[in-house]
XYZ file of C-alpha atoms in Angstrom:
348
model
C 21.779 7.697 -17.571
C 21.574 5.840 -20.726
C 17.934 6.696 -21.794
C 17.600 9.115 -24.434
C 15.453 12.432 -23.966
C 12.135 10.928 -25.508
C 13.092 7.722 -27.382
C 10.618 7.193 -30.000
C 10.483 3.506 -29.815
C 8.549 1.044 -27.629
C 11.879 -0.610 -26.001
C 13.758 0.417 -23.215
C 17.139 1.564 -23.509
C 20.033 -0.648 -22.180
C 20.585 -0.191 -18.415
C 16.909 1.169 -18.251
C 16.173 -0.642 -14.875
C 19.281 -0.162 -13.151
C 18.678 3.687 -14.237
C 15.122 3.370 -12.811
C 16.569 2.052 -9.340
C 18.872 4.975 -9.045
C 16.106 7.199 -8.835
C 15.611 9.363 -5.762
C 12.444 7.134 -4.879
C 14.168 3.809 -4.894
C 12.733 2.500 -8.342
C 9.083 2.154 -8.613
C 8.021 -1.507 -9.826
C 5.771 0.347 -12.501
C 8.494 2.365 -13.887
C 10.405 -0.461 -15.099
C 10.723 -1.753 -18.642
C 8.698 -4.865 -17.926
C 5.682 -2.799 -16.895
C 6.494 -0.856 -20.492
C 6.622 -3.842 -22.556
C 3.339 -5.314 -21.033
C 1.246 -1.590 -21.666
C 2.442 -1.485 -25.416
C 0.676 -4.653 -25.571
C -2.422 -2.939 -24.444
C -2.288 0.173 -26.577
C -0.049 2.566 -24.647
C 3.243 3.908 -26.243
C 6.105 3.885 -23.884
C 8.447 6.662 -23.899
C 11.597 6.834 -22.023
C 12.606 10.422 -20.460
C 15.393 11.939 -18.566
C 13.379 14.486 -16.637
C 16.454 16.788 -14.697
C 18.121 13.188 -13.843
C 15.360 11.228 -13.047
C 14.700 8.195 -15.118
C 11.149 8.500 -16.155
C 8.869 5.838 -18.001
C 5.899 7.722 -19.455
C 3.080 5.617 -21.431
C 1.517 7.711 -24.726
C -1.913 7.567 -25.606
C -3.496 9.905 -28.684
C -6.777 11.344 -27.484
C -8.914 12.925 -30.577
C -9.434 15.674 -30.798
C -7.027 17.230 -27.427
C -3.543 15.485 -28.524
C -1.748 13.016 -26.605
C -1.723 12.308 -22.900
C 1.026 11.193 -21.022
C 0.522 8.835 -17.985
C 3.829 8.401 -15.473
C 2.369 5.129 -13.533
C 3.885 5.220 -9.933
C 6.205 8.086 -10.831
C 7.985 10.459 -11.762
C 10.623 8.989 -9.024
C 11.180 11.982 -6.516
C 12.564 12.015 -2.879
C 10.398 12.573 0.085
C 10.458 16.686 0.744
C 12.059 17.523 -2.407
C 11.222 20.261 -4.739
C 9.713 18.496 -7.727
C 9.673 21.469 -9.894
C 12.716 21.073 -11.427
C 11.781 17.142 -12.875
C 8.112 18.540 -13.504
C 9.281 21.506 -15.725
C 11.998 19.076 -17.456
C 9.251 16.485 -18.280
C 6.875 19.178 -19.292
C 9.522 20.756 -21.811
C 9.667 17.146 -23.519
C 6.009 16.428 -23.561
C 5.344 20.236 -25.482
C 7.579 18.976 -28.054
C 5.359 15.574 -28.298
C 2.056 18.217 -28.781
C 1.185 16.639 -25.118
C -2.018 18.409 -23.357
C -1.342 16.850 -19.922
C 0.579 14.942 -17.815
C -1.229 12.092 -15.432
C 1.465 11.235 -12.530
C 1.399 9.011 -9.420
C 4.826 10.225 -7.280
C 5.586 7.684 -4.660
C 5.400 10.527 -2.044
C 3.835 10.166 1.385
C 0.603 11.819 1.975
C 1.956 14.996 3.932
C 0.621 18.809 3.271
C 4.352 19.629 2.585
C 4.545 17.102 -0.384
C 0.808 18.210 -1.605
C 2.068 21.931 -1.483
C 5.070 21.134 -3.240
C 3.150 19.674 -5.891
C 0.777 22.328 -6.351
C 3.637 24.931 -6.274
C 4.903 23.018 -9.246
C 1.904 23.620 -11.063
C 0.077 20.540 -10.672
C -3.330 19.552 -8.847
C -5.125 16.734 -7.506
C -7.001 14.371 -10.185
C -8.634 11.614 -10.865
C -6.649 8.301 -9.619
C -6.017 5.535 -11.895
C -4.691 2.911 -9.025
C -7.896 1.401 -6.875
C -5.740 2.342 -3.355
C -2.872 4.514 -2.617
C -2.623 3.433 0.921
C -0.367 0.530 1.904
C 1.632 -1.632 4.412
C 4.986 -2.166 3.937
C 7.249 -4.358 6.174
C 10.859 -4.093 7.176
C 12.007 -7.476 6.554
C 15.525 -7.117 7.664
C 15.454 -8.729 10.908
C 15.594 -12.690 11.589
C 12.622 -14.684 10.619
C 11.918 -15.529 14.241
C 12.293 -11.658 14.973
C 9.684 -11.029 12.451
C 7.115 -13.440 13.654
C 7.450 -11.779 17.550
C 6.393 -8.448 15.416
C 3.220 -9.725 14.292
C 0.011 -9.535 16.144
C -1.135 -12.073 18.262
C -3.841 -13.093 15.724
C -1.407 -13.362 13.061
C 0.497 -15.616 14.830
C -2.282 -17.729 16.005
C -3.238 -17.922 12.317
C -0.092 -19.053 11.133
C 0.578 -21.617 13.688
C -2.864 -22.954 13.080
C -2.254 -23.303 9.049
C 1.226 -25.488 10.080
C -0.834 -27.807 12.520
C -3.667 -28.254 9.860
C -0.723 -29.243 7.405
C -0.708 -26.397 5.162
C 2.431 -26.233 3.055
C 3.385 -23.444 1.062
C 6.269 -23.256 -2.285
C 7.601 -21.003 -4.729
C 6.498 -22.531 -7.944
C 7.305 -21.506 -11.572
C 5.659 -19.184 -13.433
C 4.682 -21.045 -16.392
C 1.218 -21.751 -18.166
C -0.051 -24.322 -15.635
C 0.408 -22.363 -12.468
C -0.757 -18.749 -14.382
C -4.247 -20.838 -15.093
C -4.115 -22.465 -11.785
C -3.421 -18.776 -10.178
C -6.342 -17.045 -12.173
C -8.807 -19.680 -11.640
C -8.267 -18.970 -7.993
C -8.291 -15.070 -8.664
C -11.546 -15.259 -10.214
C -12.832 -16.903 -6.986
C -11.599 -14.535 -4.799
C -12.481 -11.744 -7.048
C -16.363 -12.808 -7.668
C -18.644 -9.752 -6.059
C -15.857 -8.049 -4.695
C -13.600 -6.226 -7.374
C -13.144 -6.850 -11.149
C -9.965 -8.223 -12.614
C -8.652 -8.085 -16.104
C -8.741 -11.140 -18.469
C -6.374 -13.959 -18.213
C -4.105 -13.133 -20.946
C -3.379 -9.854 -19.332
C -2.338 -11.110 -16.357
C -0.479 -14.351 -17.861
C 1.627 -11.868 -19.481
C 2.239 -9.762 -16.433
C 3.299 -12.785 -14.657
C 5.618 -14.035 -17.218
C 7.251 -10.667 -18.234
C 8.152 -10.021 -14.863
C 9.373 -13.578 -13.980
C 11.502 -13.609 -17.072
C 14.517 -11.793 -15.586
C 13.697 -12.825 -12.320
C 11.768 -9.685 -11.357
C 8.493 -11.491 -10.379
C 7.599 -14.807 -8.444
C 4.638 -17.316 -7.693
C 4.340 -18.871 -3.921
C 1.375 -21.054 -3.365
C 0.169 -22.306 -0.287
C -1.454 -25.860 -0.479
C -3.888 -28.249 1.610
C -4.534 -31.836 0.607
C -2.908 -31.118 -2.883
C -5.064 -27.916 -3.729
C -3.702 -24.610 -3.936
C -5.748 -22.330 -1.837
C -3.709 -19.589 -1.490
C -1.360 -17.987 -4.025
C 0.816 -14.854 -4.385
C 2.609 -12.708 -6.912
C 5.728 -10.763 -6.165
C 7.240 -7.854 -7.983
C 11.287 -7.372 -7.063
C 13.278 -4.544 -7.791
C 16.888 -5.044 -6.295
C 16.190 -4.453 -2.232
C 12.221 -3.957 -2.849
C 9.304 -6.512 -3.025
C 5.452 -6.126 -3.568
C 2.710 -8.328 -3.270
C 1.051 -7.378 -6.350
C -1.470 -9.971 -7.091
C -3.271 -12.034 -4.070
C -5.879 -15.170 -4.156
C -7.303 -17.046 -1.442
C -10.454 -19.086 -0.785
C -11.688 -20.203 2.435
C -11.363 -23.888 3.435
C -13.574 -25.500 6.398
C -11.394 -26.465 9.089
C -8.148 -24.615 7.725
C -6.977 -21.316 8.775
C -4.117 -19.246 8.129
C -2.952 -19.977 4.895
C -2.790 -16.607 3.731
C -0.875 -15.526 6.813
C 1.515 -18.510 6.476
C 2.269 -17.629 2.882
C 3.426 -14.313 3.753
C 5.917 -15.844 6.065
C 7.344 -17.936 4.222
C 7.243 -15.496 1.202
C 9.569 -13.181 3.229
C 11.854 -16.106 4.111
C 12.256 -16.552 0.293
C 12.656 -12.863 -0.611
C 15.333 -12.384 2.562
C 17.342 -14.995 0.533
C 16.929 -13.090 -2.483
C 18.484 -9.610 -0.555
C 15.450 -8.022 -0.073
C 14.833 -5.875 2.293
C 11.548 -3.814 2.119
C 8.048 -5.785 1.018
C 5.063 -4.125 0.073
C 1.795 -5.771 0.962
C 0.236 -3.534 -1.538
C -3.337 -2.394 -0.696
C -4.959 -0.883 2.224
C -7.718 1.295 3.195
C -6.574 4.798 3.953
C -4.843 4.744 7.584
C -7.677 6.981 8.903
C -10.233 4.373 7.873
C -8.637 1.376 8.999
C -11.227 1.024 11.505
C -13.976 1.436 9.089
C -16.187 -1.543 8.775
C -17.973 0.156 5.946
C -14.740 0.441 3.813
C -14.306 -1.986 0.745
C -10.731 -2.609 2.195
C -11.540 -3.444 5.687
C -10.861 -6.901 5.702
C -7.585 -6.367 3.416
C -6.510 -3.490 6.068
C -7.125 -6.088 9.118
C -5.513 -8.786 7.594
C -2.350 -6.567 6.815
C -1.855 -4.533 9.570
C -1.545 -8.319 11.404
C 2.094 -7.817 10.220
C 2.665 -4.074 10.672
C 0.338 -1.874 12.380
C 1.222 1.300 10.258
C -0.471 2.293 7.118
C 1.306 4.464 4.577
C -0.606 6.813 2.501
C 0.595 8.295 -0.746
C -0.620 11.646 -2.251
C -2.443 9.782 -5.166
C -2.773 10.703 -9.017
C -2.252 14.369 -9.948
C -2.437 16.172 -13.430
C 0.308 18.520 -14.826
C -1.158 20.686 -17.628
C 0.481 21.452 -20.369
C -1.738 22.972 -22.808
C -4.292 24.340 -20.088
C -7.481 24.291 -22.455
C -7.115 20.687 -23.533
C -6.377 19.732 -20.073
C -9.226 21.594 -18.401
C -11.560 19.800 -21.264
C -9.748 16.281 -20.363
C -10.861 16.889 -16.345
C -14.305 18.357 -17.577
C -15.576 15.236 -18.964
C -13.155 13.766 -22.012
C -11.532 11.576 -19.381
C -14.931 10.013 -17.784
C -16.222 9.695 -21.344
C -13.353 7.941 -22.941
C -12.392 5.538 -20.009
C -16.391 4.389 -19.977
C -16.476 4.010 -23.535
C -13.107 2.089 -23.363
C -14.363 -0.158 -20.689
C -17.452 -1.110 -22.949
C -15.881 -1.797 -26.295
C -12.589 -3.243 -24.719
C -13.746 -4.773 -21.565
C -10.904 -3.643 -20.205
C -9.613 -0.364 -18.141
C -8.513 2.646 -20.198
C -5.502 2.836 -17.808
């Protein structure tokens, strides 16, 4: 690995993304150098750590008077069923040198008694979440497109046929300023009354940073010349994730979003992608719960694969026990609330 034990700079070492891709979890999208760059512009200081042979990108912030907080988005990159104690001990040792009071982390491990027990045995415990959901739907896109289509449920197949019949078309488009504005305007309409989104500049920076080295792509669906559905996809080797999606209903037209998923899969296969994360779903035990805020999202995504993957969520590893306890007892809630009031954006 090329990473130093704890880089004092906000720039990733040469070969960082290759090191992340070599991690036991296959490489998380938010552990890449691009995400570190984006968060450096949002008040965090990225640090690049070798934790027991695992490349870990850490985001650091000072929390007066407690000290420094470390946040590990979608990491560290642990293997399913492995003992996390070695990696977490190595990470804590580096944190202690930096006067870090706690490490907040999100290992991409399937939610199971075994994985939760292993994390607890390593000294960590479940804590408040950062990401809005820790459940998702993965698609194995190795089969040819016709085979994949046959594996979708009948409603998804019908919607795709209807979209084609109604004249919906799709295309990959450059992530330039014009397409970013088009996507964001559609995103605002999609989010209205349903969820909070960040300012335009955050998304434009995010999308263009990932697109710079081919790790991000826009796919648009059109009807009568208008964009009616849009997906932003992150790409990391053989993995891809549909991070942002926007869609508005159009009278007499249905299935645009479903057609866009299928055509995006075709484009990703040409890039060598084998596994596609549709990114976000209700927990598997609430997939049929119509009161859940993500019920509709879940119904759409399980049309492509019925299985929902649940992850273990966000965990906290105390480094300075008293300060970590104070953080969880109320400091975190106060800091996050104050930051949103002042900056109008989430703290994390």
